[in-house]
Coordinates of C-alpha atoms in Angstrom, one line a residue:
Chain A
X1 CA 123.0 113.3 175.6
X2 CA 121.9 110.4 173.6
X3 CA 118.5 110.6 171.9
X4 CA 118.4 114.4 171.8
X5 CA 119.5 114.5 168.1
X6 CA 116.9 111.8 167.4
X7 CA 114.1 113.8 169.0
X8 CA 115.2 116.9 167.0
X9 CA 115.2 115.0 163.8
X10 CA 111.7 113.6 164.6
X11 CA 110.5 117.2 165.2
X12 CA 111.3 118.0 161.6
X13 CA 109.5 114.9 160.5
X14 CA 106.5 115.9 162.5
X15 CA 106.5 119.4 161.1
X16 CA 106.6 118.2 157.6
X17 CA 104.0 115.5 158.2
X18 CA 101.2 118.0 158.5
X19 CA 102.3 120.0 155.4
X20 CA 100.4 119.8 152.2
X21 CA 102.2 117.6 149.7
X22 CA 104.2 119.6 147.2
X23 CA 104.2 116.8 144.5
X24 CA 101.2 116.0 142.4
X25 CA 100.1 112.6 140.9
X26 CA 101.1 113.4 137.3
X27 CA 99.0 111.6 134.8
X28 CA 95.8 112.2 136.8
X29 CA 96.6 115.7 138.0
X30 CA 98.5 118.3 136.0
X31 CA 100.4 121.4 136.8
X32 CA 99.1 124.1 134.6
X33 CA 101.9 125.9 132.8
X34 CA 102.1 129.6 132.6
X35 CA 100.6 131.0 129.3
X36 CA 104.2 132.0 128.3
X37 CA 105.3 128.3 128.4
X38 CA 107.3 127.4 125.3
X39 CA 106.0 124.0 124.2
X40 CA 105.5 121.9 121.1
X41 CA 102.1 122.3 119.5
X42 CA 103.3 125.1 117.2
X43 CA 100.6 127.4 115.9
X44 CA 101.1 128.4 112.3
X45 CA 98.7 130.6 110.3
X46 CA 99.0 129.9 106.6
X47 CA 97.0 133.0 105.9
X48 CA 99.7 135.2 107.3
X49 CA 102.8 133.2 106.3
X50 CA 104.5 134.5 103.2
X51 CA 107.1 131.8 103.1
X52 CA 109.9 134.3 103.8
X53 CA 111.8 131.7 105.8
X54 CA 112.9 134.1 108.5
X55 CA 112.1 131.5 111.1
X56 CA 114.2 128.9 109.3
X57 CA 117.1 131.3 109.0
X58 CA 116.9 132.3 112.7
X59 CA 116.6 128.8 114.0
X60 CA 119.9 128.0 115.8
X61 CA 119.6 124.3 114.8
X62 CA 118.2 124.7 111.3
X63 CA 115.3 122.3 111.9
X64 CA 112.6 124.3 110.0
X65 CA 112.4 123.2 106.3
X66 CA 110.4 125.4 104.0
X67 CA 109.9 124.8 100.3
X68 CA 108.0 127.4 98.3
X69 CA 107.1 128.1 94.7
X70 CA 106.1 131.3 93.0
X71 CA 102.3 131.8 93.0
X72 CA 100.5 133.4 90.2
X73 CA 99.0 136.2 92.3
X74 CA 99.7 139.7 91.2
X75 CA 101.2 142.2 93.6
X76 CA 98.0 144.0 94.4
X77 CA 96.4 140.8 95.6
X78 CA 99.3 140.1 98.0
X79 CA 102.5 138.9 96.5
X80 CA 103.1 135.7 98.4
X81 CA 104.6 132.3 97.7
X82 CA 102.8 129.0 97.6
X83 CA 104.0 126.9 100.5
X84 CA 104.7 123.3 99.7
X85 CA 106.7 122.1 102.7
X86 CA 106.8 123.6 106.2
X87 CA 108.4 120.9 108.4
X88 CA 109.4 121.5 112.0
X89 CA 111.5 118.7 113.2
X90 CA 110.8 118.9 116.9
X91 CA 112.9 115.8 117.5
X92 CA 115.8 118.3 117.5
X93 CA 114.0 121.4 118.6
X94 CA 115.1 123.0 121.8
X95 CA 112.1 125.3 122.1
X96 CA 114.1 128.5 122.4
X97 CA 111.4 130.3 120.5
X98 CA 113.7 132.4 118.3
X99 CA 111.7 131.4 115.2
X100 CA 108.6 133.1 116.8
X101 CA 110.7 136.1 117.7
X102 CA 112.0 136.4 114.1
X103 CA 108.6 136.0 112.3
X104 CA 107.9 139.4 110.8
X105 CA 104.2 138.7 110.1
X106 CA 103.2 137.1 113.4
X107 CA 102.4 133.9 111.6
X108 CA 104.2 131.5 113.9
X109 CA 103.4 130.9 117.6
X110 CA 104.8 128.6 120.2
X111 CA 102.4 126.0 121.5
X112 CA 101.9 124.7 125.0
X113 CA 102.2 121.0 124.7
X114 CA 104.9 118.9 126.2
X115 CA 103.7 115.3 125.8
X116 CA 104.8 114.3 122.3
X117 CA 106.6 111.0 123.1
X118 CA 106.8 108.8 120.0
X119 CA 108.6 105.6 119.1
X120 CA 110.2 106.8 115.9
X121 CA 112.1 110.1 115.1
X122 CA 110.2 110.4 111.9
X123 CA 106.9 110.8 113.8
X124 CA 108.4 113.9 115.5
X125 CA 108.4 116.0 112.4
X126 CA 105.4 118.3 112.3
X127 CA 104.4 118.6 108.6
X128 CA 102.5 121.3 106.8
X129 CA 99.2 119.4 106.8
X130 CA 99.3 118.9 110.6
X131 CA 100.1 122.5 111.1
X132 CA 97.2 123.5 108.9
X133 CA 94.7 121.3 110.5
X134 CA 95.7 121.7 114.1
X135 CA 93.5 123.6 116.6
X136 CA 95.6 126.6 117.4
X137 CA 96.0 127.5 121.0
X138 CA 99.1 129.7 120.8
X139 CA 101.4 130.4 123.7
X140 CA 101.8 134.0 124.7
X141 CA 105.5 133.8 124.4
X142 CA 106.7 136.9 122.6
X143 CA 103.1 137.8 121.8
X144 CA 102.2 140.3 124.5
X145 CA 98.9 141.2 122.7
X146 CA 97.6 137.7 123.8
X147 CA 99.0 138.2 127.2
X148 CA 97.3 141.6 127.6
X149 CA 94.0 140.1 126.5
X150 CA 94.4 137.5 129.3
X151 CA 94.5 134.6 126.9
X152 CA 95.5 131.2 128.3
X153 CA 96.3 128.4 125.9
X154 CA 95.1 125.8 128.4
X155 CA 91.5 126.9 128.8
X156 CA 91.1 129.5 126.1
X157 CA 89.3 128.8 122.8
X158 CA 91.3 128.0 119.7
X159 CA 92.1 131.2 117.9
X160 CA 91.9 132.0 114.2
X161 CA 94.5 134.2 112.4
X162 CA 92.2 137.2 112.8
X163 CA 92.0 136.9 116.5
X164 CA 95.6 136.5 117.5
X165 CA 96.6 140.1 116.9
X166 CA 99.9 141.7 116.1
X167 CA 102.8 142.1 118.4
X168 CA 103.0 145.8 119.3
X169 CA 106.6 146.5 120.1
X170 CA 107.6 149.8 118.5
X171 CA 111.0 148.8 117.2
X172 CA 109.7 145.5 116.1
X173 CA 107.1 147.3 114.0
X174 CA 110.0 149.2 112.6
X175 CA 111.8 146.1 111.7
X176 CA 108.6 144.5 110.4
X177 CA 107.9 147.4 108.1
X178 CA 111.0 146.4 106.3
X179 CA 112.8 149.6 107.2
X180 CA 116.4 149.2 108.1
X181 CA 117.5 150.6 111.4
X182 CA 120.0 153.4 111.1
X183 CA 123.2 151.9 112.1
X184 CA 124.5 155.1 113.7
X185 CA 121.6 155.0 116.2
X186 CA 122.7 151.7 117.6
X187 CA 126.4 152.6 118.1
X188 CA 127.7 150.6 115.2
X189 CA 130.9 152.1 113.8
X190 CA 131.9 153.2 117.2
X191 CA 135.0 151.4 118.4
X192 CA 134.4 148.7 120.9
X193 CA 134.4 149.8 124.5
X194 CA 135.9 146.7 126.0
X195 CA 136.8 147.8 129.5
X196 CA 137.9 144.4 130.7
Chain B
X1 CA 156.5 89.3 159.5
X2 CA 155.0 92.5 158.3
X3 CA 151.9 92.3 156.0
X4 CA 152.8 93.2 152.5
X5 CA 150.5 96.0 151.3
X6 CA 150.3 97.8 148.0
X7 CA 148.3 100.7 146.7
X8 CA 145.2 99.9 144.7
X9 CA 143.9 102.0 141.8
X10 CA 140.2 102.3 141.5
X11 CA 138.2 103.7 138.6
X12 CA 135.3 105.8 139.6
X13 CA 132.9 107.0 136.9
X14 CA 132.2 108.2 134.3
X15 CA 128.6 107.1 135.1
X16 CA 128.8 107.3 138.8
X17 CA 125.7 108.9 140.3
X18 CA 127.7 111.0 142.8
X19 CA 130.4 112.5 140.6
X20 CA 128.2 115.4 139.6
X21 CA 128.0 114.7 136.0
X22 CA 129.8 112.5 133.5
X23 CA 133.2 112.6 135.2
X24 CA 135.8 109.9 135.7
X25 CA 138.3 109.7 138.5
X26 CA 141.2 107.3 138.6
X27 CA 142.1 107.2 142.3
X28 CA 145.0 105.4 144.0
X29 CA 144.3 104.3 147.5
X30 CA 146.6 103.2 150.2
X31 CA 144.2 101.4 152.4
X32 CA 141.5 104.0 152.8
X33 CA 143.6 107.0 152.2
X34 CA 143.8 108.7 148.8
X35 CA 147.4 108.9 147.6
X36 CA 146.9 109.9 144.0
X37 CA 144.0 111.2 141.8
X38 CA 143.8 111.6 138.1
X39 CA 140.7 113.3 136.8
X40 CA 139.6 112.4 133.3
X41 CA 137.0 114.5 131.7
X42 CA 135.6 115.5 128.3
X43 CA 132.7 113.1 128.2
X44 CA 130.2 115.9 127.9
X45 CA 132.2 117.9 125.3
X46 CA 129.8 119.4 122.8
X47 CA 132.1 121.9 121.1
X48 CA 130.1 125.0 122.2
X49 CA 133.0 127.4 121.3
X50 CA 133.1 126.0 117.8
X51 CA 129.3 125.9 117.4
X52 CA 129.3 129.6 118.4
X53 CA 131.5 130.4 115.4
X54 CA 128.8 129.5 113.0
X55 CA 125.8 131.0 114.7
X56 CA 124.7 134.6 114.9
X57 CA 125.0 136.6 118.1
X58 CA 121.5 136.1 119.3
X59 CA 121.5 132.4 118.5
X60 CA 124.5 131.8 120.7
X61 CA 122.3 132.8 123.7
X62 CA 120.6 129.5 123.4
X63 CA 123.9 127.6 123.4
X64 CA 125.0 129.4 126.7
X65 CA 122.0 127.9 128.4
X66 CA 123.5 124.5 128.0
X67 CA 126.9 125.3 129.6
X68 CA 126.0 125.3 133.2
X69 CA 122.5 124.0 133.1
X70 CA 122.0 124.5 136.8
X71 CA 122.5 128.3 136.3
X72 CA 121.5 129.3 132.8
X73 CA 120.6 132.9 133.7
X74 CA 124.1 133.9 134.7
X75 CA 125.5 132.2 131.5
X76 CA 123.1 134.3 129.4
X77 CA 124.2 137.4 131.3
X78 CA 127.9 136.9 130.9
X79 CA 127.5 136.3 127.2
X80 CA 125.2 139.3 126.7
X81 CA 127.6 141.5 128.6
X82 CA 130.4 140.4 126.2
X83 CA 128.3 141.2 123.1
X84 CA 127.2 144.6 124.5
X85 CA 130.8 145.6 125.2
X86 CA 131.7 144.4 121.7
X87 CA 129.2 146.6 120.1
X88 CA 129.0 149.4 122.7
X89 CA 125.3 148.9 123.4
X90 CA 123.7 150.6 126.3
X91 CA 121.1 148.4 128.1
X92 CA 118.0 150.2 129.4
X93 CA 118.0 150.4 133.2
X94 CA 114.9 148.3 133.6
X95 CA 116.5 145.6 131.5
X96 CA 119.5 145.7 133.7
X97 CA 117.4 145.4 136.9
X98 CA 115.5 142.4 135.4
X99 CA 118.8 140.7 134.6
X100 CA 120.2 141.2 138.0
X101 CA 117.0 140.0 139.6
X102 CA 116.9 136.8 137.4
X103 CA 120.6 136.2 138.0
X104 CA 120.2 136.4 141.7
X105 CA 117.2 134.1 141.7
X106 CA 119.3 131.7 139.7
X107 CA 122.1 131.9 142.2
X108 CA 119.7 130.8 145.0
X109 CA 118.5 127.9 142.8
X110 CA 122.1 126.8 142.0
X111 CA 123.2 127.1 145.6
X112 CA 120.2 125.0 146.7
X113 CA 121.2 122.3 144.3
X114 CA 124.8 122.4 145.7
X115 CA 123.6 122.2 149.3
X116 CA 121.2 119.4 148.5
X117 CA 123.9 117.4 146.8
X118 CA 126.3 118.0 149.6
X119 CA 123.8 116.2 151.9
X120 CA 123.2 113.6 149.4
X121 CA 126.9 112.9 149.2
X122 CA 127.1 112.7 153.0
X123 CA 124.7 109.8 152.9
X124 CA 121.4 111.6 153.6
X125 CA 119.8 110.0 150.6
X126 CA 116.9 111.6 149.0
X127 CA 115.0 113.6 151.6
X128 CA 117.2 116.7 152.2
X129 CA 117.9 116.9 148.5
X130 CA 114.2 116.9 147.8
X131 CA 113.7 119.7 150.4
X132 CA 116.2 121.8 148.3
X133 CA 114.7 120.8 145.0
X134 CA 111.2 121.7 146.3
X135 CA 112.3 125.3 146.9
X136 CA 114.3 125.4 143.6
X137 CA 111.0 124.4 141.9
X138 CA 109.4 127.6 143.1
X139 CA 112.2 129.6 141.5
X140 CA 111.9 127.6 138.3
X141 CA 108.1 128.4 138.3
X142 CA 109.1 132.1 138.5
X143 CA 111.4 131.6 135.5
X144 CA 108.6 129.9 133.6
X145 CA 106.5 133.1 134.1
X146 CA 109.4 135.3 133.0
X147 CA 110.5 133.4 129.9
X148 CA 108.4 130.3 129.3
X149 CA 111.1 127.8 130.2
X150 CA 112.5 126.4 133.4
X151 CA 116.0 125.3 132.8
X152 CA 117.1 126.4 129.4
X153 CA 115.8 129.9 129.8
X154 CA 117.2 131.9 126.9
X155 CA 115.8 134.9 128.7
X156 CA 118.4 137.6 128.0
X157 CA 119.4 139.0 124.7
X158 CA 122.2 141.2 123.7
X159 CA 120.8 144.6 124.7
X160 CA 118.5 143.6 127.5
X161 CA 116.0 140.9 128.2
X162 CA 113.6 139.4 125.7
X163 CA 110.4 140.9 127.2
X164 CA 109.2 142.5 130.4
X165 CA 107.8 140.3 133.2
X166 CA 104.1 139.5 133.0
X167 CA 101.8 141.1 135.6
X168 CA 101.2 138.0 137.6
X169 CA 105.0 137.6 138.1
X170 CA 105.3 140.3 140.7
X171 CA 102.8 138.9 143.3
X172 CA 104.3 135.5 142.8
X173 CA 107.8 136.9 143.5
X174 CA 106.5 138.7 146.6
X175 CA 105.1 135.5 147.9
X176 CA 108.4 133.8 147.2
X177 CA 110.4 136.5 148.9
X178 CA 108.2 136.4 152.0
X179 CA 108.4 132.6 152.3
X180 CA 112.0 132.0 151.4
X181 CA 113.8 133.3 154.6
X182 CA 111.9 130.9 156.8
X183 CA 112.9 128.1 154.6
X184 CA 116.5 129.1 154.7
X185 CA 116.4 129.2 158.5
X186 CA 114.9 125.7 158.5
X187 CA 117.6 124.4 156.2
X188 CA 120.4 126.0 158.1
X189 CA 119.0 124.6 161.3
X190 CA 118.6 121.2 159.7
X191 CA 122.3 121.2 158.8
X192 CA 124.2 123.3 161.3
X193 CA 122.6 121.7 164.3
X194 CA 123.2 118.1 163.1
X195 CA 126.1 116.6 164.9
X196 CA 126.7 113.9 162.3
X197 CA 126.9 116.4 159.5
X198 CA 129.2 118.7 161.4
X199 CA 131.7 116.0 162.2
X200 CA 131.8 115.0 158.6
X201 CA 132.3 118.5 157.1
X202 CA 134.2 120.4 159.8
X203 CA 138.0 120.5 159.1
X204 CA 137.6 118.2 156.1
X205 CA 138.8 119.2 152.7
X206 CA 140.6 122.3 153.7
X207 CA 141.9 124.4 150.8
X208 CA 144.7 126.9 151.5
X209 CA 144.2 130.3 150.1
X210 CA 147.5 130.6 148.4
X211 CA 146.9 127.4 146.4
X212 CA 143.4 128.6 145.4
X213 CA 144.9 131.8 144.1
X214 CA 147.7 130.0 142.3
X215 CA 145.0 127.8 140.6
X216 CA 143.0 131.0 139.8
X217 CA 140.0 129.5 141.5
X218 CA 137.0 131.8 142.1
X219 CA 133.6 131.9 143.6
X220 CA 132.3 130.5 146.9
X221 CA 135.3 128.2 147.3
X222 CA 137.7 131.2 147.2
X223 CA 135.5 133.2 149.6
X224 CA 135.3 130.2 152.0
X225 CA 139.0 130.3 152.3
X226 CA 139.0 133.9 153.5
X227 CA 139.3 136.2 150.5
X228 CA 136.4 138.5 149.9
X229 CA 136.7 138.5 146.1
X230 CA 133.5 138.9 144.2
X231 CA 133.1 140.4 140.7
X232 CA 129.9 142.0 141.7
X233 CA 131.9 144.1 144.1
X234 CA 135.3 144.2 142.3
X235 CA 134.0 145.2 138.9
X236 CA 130.3 145.9 139.1
X237 CA 128.3 145.1 136.0
X238 CA 124.7 145.9 135.2
X239 CA 123.3 147.7 138.3
X240 CA 125.3 146.0 141.0
X241 CA 127.1 149.1 142.1
X242 CA 123.7 150.6 143.1
X243 CA 122.7 147.7 145.3
X244 CA 123.7 146.9 148.9
X245 CA 124.9 143.5 149.8
X246 CA 127.7 141.8 151.7
X247 CA 130.2 139.3 150.6
X248 CA 130.2 136.4 153.1
X249 CA 133.7 135.1 153.9
X250 CA 134.7 131.9 155.6
X251 CA 137.8 131.3 157.6
X252 CA 139.1 127.7 157.3
X253 CA 138.2 126.8 153.8
X254 CA 136.8 123.5 154.8
X255 CA 133.6 121.9 153.6
X256 CA 131.6 123.5 156.4
X257 CA 132.8 127.0 155.3
X258 CA 131.9 126.4 151.7
X259 CA 128.4 125.3 152.7
X260 CA 128.1 128.3 155.1
X261 CA 129.2 130.8 152.5
X262 CA 126.6 129.4 150.1
X263 CA 123.9 129.7 152.7
X264 CA 124.8 133.3 153.4
X265 CA 125.0 134.1 149.7
X266 CA 121.4 132.9 149.3
X267 CA 120.3 135.4 152.0
X268 CA 122.3 138.1 150.3
X269 CA 120.7 137.2 147.0
X270 CA 117.3 137.5 148.5
X271 CA 118.3 141.0 149.7
X272 CA 119.4 141.9 146.2
X273 CA 116.2 140.7 144.6
X274 CA 114.2 142.7 147.2
X275 CA 116.1 145.8 146.4
X276 CA 115.6 145.2 142.6
X277 CA 111.9 144.9 143.1
X278 CA 111.8 148.2 145.1
X279 CA 114.1 150.2 142.8
X280 CA 113.0 148.9 139.4
X281 CA 112.0 151.9 137.2
X282 CA 109.5 151.7 134.4
X283 CA 110.7 151.8 130.9
X284 CA 112.0 149.7 128.0
X285 CA 113.7 146.4 128.8
X286 CA 115.6 146.0 125.5
X287 CA 117.8 148.2 123.4
X288 CA 116.6 148.8 119.9
X289 CA 118.7 146.5 117.8
X290 CA 118.3 144.7 114.5
X291 CA 117.7 140.9 114.7
X292 CA 121.1 140.2 113.2
X293 CA 124.0 142.0 114.9
X294 CA 127.2 143.0 113.1
X295 CA 129.9 144.2 115.4
X296 CA 132.8 146.2 114.0
X297 CA 135.6 144.3 112.5
X298 CA 138.5 143.3 114.8
X299 CA 136.6 144.3 118.0
X300 CA 137.4 142.2 121.0
X301 CA 135.6 142.1 124.3
X302 CA 135.5 140.1 127.6
X303 CA 132.3 140.0 129.6
X304 CA 132.4 138.4 133.0
X305 CA 129.9 137.8 135.8
X306 CA 130.1 136.3 139.2
X307 CA 128.2 133.1 138.4
X308 CA 127.2 130.8 141.3
X309 CA 130.3 128.8 140.7
X310 CA 132.8 131.6 140.2
X311 CA 134.0 133.9 137.5
X312 CA 132.3 133.1 134.2
X313 CA 133.7 135.0 131.2
X314 CA 133.1 135.1 127.5
X315 CA 135.8 136.4 125.3
X316 CA 134.6 137.4 121.8
X317 CA 136.5 138.5 118.7
X318 CA 134.5 139.8 115.8
X319 CA 135.5 139.7 112.1
X320 CA 132.8 142.1 111.1
X321 CA 130.4 139.2 110.2
X322 CA 127.2 138.1 111.8
X323 CA 128.9 135.4 113.9
X324 CA 132.0 135.8 116.2
X325 CA 135.4 134.8 114.8
X326 CA 136.2 133.3 118.2
X327 CA 134.2 132.7 121.3
X328 CA 136.3 131.6 124.3
X329 CA 134.5 130.6 127.5
X330 CA 136.3 130.9 130.8
X331 CA 134.3 128.6 132.9
X332 CA 134.6 128.6 136.7
X333 CA 134.0 124.9 137.1
X334 CA 137.0 123.9 135.0
X335 CA 139.4 126.2 136.8
X336 CA 138.0 125.2 140.2
X337 CA 138.4 121.6 139.2
X338 CA 142.2 122.1 138.9
X339 CA 142.2 122.1 142.7
X340 CA 141.3 118.5 142.7
X341 CA 144.6 117.1 143.9
X342 CA 144.8 119.5 146.8
X343 CA 141.2 118.7 147.6
X344 CA 141.3 114.9 147.6
X345 CA 144.9 113.7 148.3
X346 CA 145.3 112.8 151.9
X347 CA 141.6 112.4 152.7
X348 CA 139.7 109.2 153.1
X349 CA 137.5 107.4 150.6
X350 CA 134.3 108.5 152.4
X351 CA 135.3 112.2 152.1
X352 CA 136.2 112.0 148.5
X353 CA 132.7 112.6 147.0
X354 CA 131.9 115.1 149.7
X355 CA 135.0 117.2 148.9
X356 CA 134.3 117.0 145.2
X357 CA 130.7 118.0 145.7
X358 CA 131.6 120.9 148.0
X359 CA 133.4 122.8 145.1
X360 CA 130.1 122.5 143.2
X361 CA 131.4 121.7 139.7
X362 CA 129.1 121.2 136.8
X363 CA 130.3 119.0 134.0
X364 CA 128.3 120.8 131.3
X365 CA 130.6 123.8 132.0
X366 CA 133.8 121.9 132.5
X367 CA 133.7 120.1 129.1
X368 CA 131.7 122.8 127.3

């Protein structure tokens, strides 16, 4: 029968007509991201950073550039390096967050921004001064202590290095203390069990 | 006097909106019938296998996100399984459940994209595709809660997943699971009761089973032709052998069956996710491993999963260093694409894009 298909199609239209719109008007309204969202405004705490460059080594793209020089501080006062350059080239960053995972001193945090459109690639490099001066609203990605405290980078206050806490994973603590994991524990040395 | 005719060769792509990526087809037509097809690909080649040779085992996880960018979770899972077999790592049970749950959510998202684009290719521009994308968006929101990213997730690590799900994830997942079946009913009704769509997809693009097996095709296109072959059943990885689900099988291997198999797989995936939520034990989610892994020298392994497109495998060889000596990726899209001559020759121009879309290829994975 002609027209039946048309009526059926219009029923679907009618059903959807009364639904609340799923889309939002972006620049005026915003979707709030989850606190774990991995975004650009990196939070970096110079007080905690020793310049060990673990993040730079662990970055799959090698976009973190760190230049340090020996500082005159004696060991009892904290044997750390002077940081001269700490550049994150987010023009090539893919926001995987492995730098944050690798940081042994919880000095680097992901941010929550996603609106850093610029006209030149050079403006996409976050330099050390910008990192120092930025208001730090760190993402809770790989930082469960912030998540457990209910912190949200969108409406929470900026946090200082004393407030962001330490990541409490037991085996990360082990790694962070500098102790090497016993290789026998993780099955290394055993022959590969490729059952394919 | 008969009219003199000659076949005409048409170039389609590489930037054609409906070729599912940067893919070029050189098609010879006799009138409206396709008589010859030559696929030309490689436009999206990024050298993932070579890049993997100079990155350490955890960093490669981020590369696997970018293979099949519609289904990143299953890519992560296949790669992590390969590394775990290489090193003999036991993954904690909760980590395995989280992986299976994420992979099944990803399967729903990927099949939604495939279904939406099938309709787009049939000429239903925009609206049905957006219905599918709307639901996919809910799954991507869940992924954002799990791992902070929506597409390039990097959620899994060799030895488990990066972290446990946040507390607000579970109520959101429950809401999704409650809502999704009614949406699937609606989508199925929208398609399976539409006469125009049925005429366009029924008995179009039939693929015989023996040719599929000869081309080592896998995934929904193989099951649509009548073979119940699924790596989740044939060689269960993670916790799949403890979960109940069916493998939907088609009969004709036409476009309608491929669509139908995907629809049923989405329902089965929902079933698996529900079981995962019920059975998930407490405990650690990640094996205790150093940040930089060093597998034994000369070890080889092959990790495979049933990705939404078919069998996705990673073959790794270690030379004892921090990065693999060789990383070979067996991508389902490339091997399913070898069916292209059987799929297109003999059909009409209007069916070409529909047939191509129905095997659900992803160029990020074909070219790697």
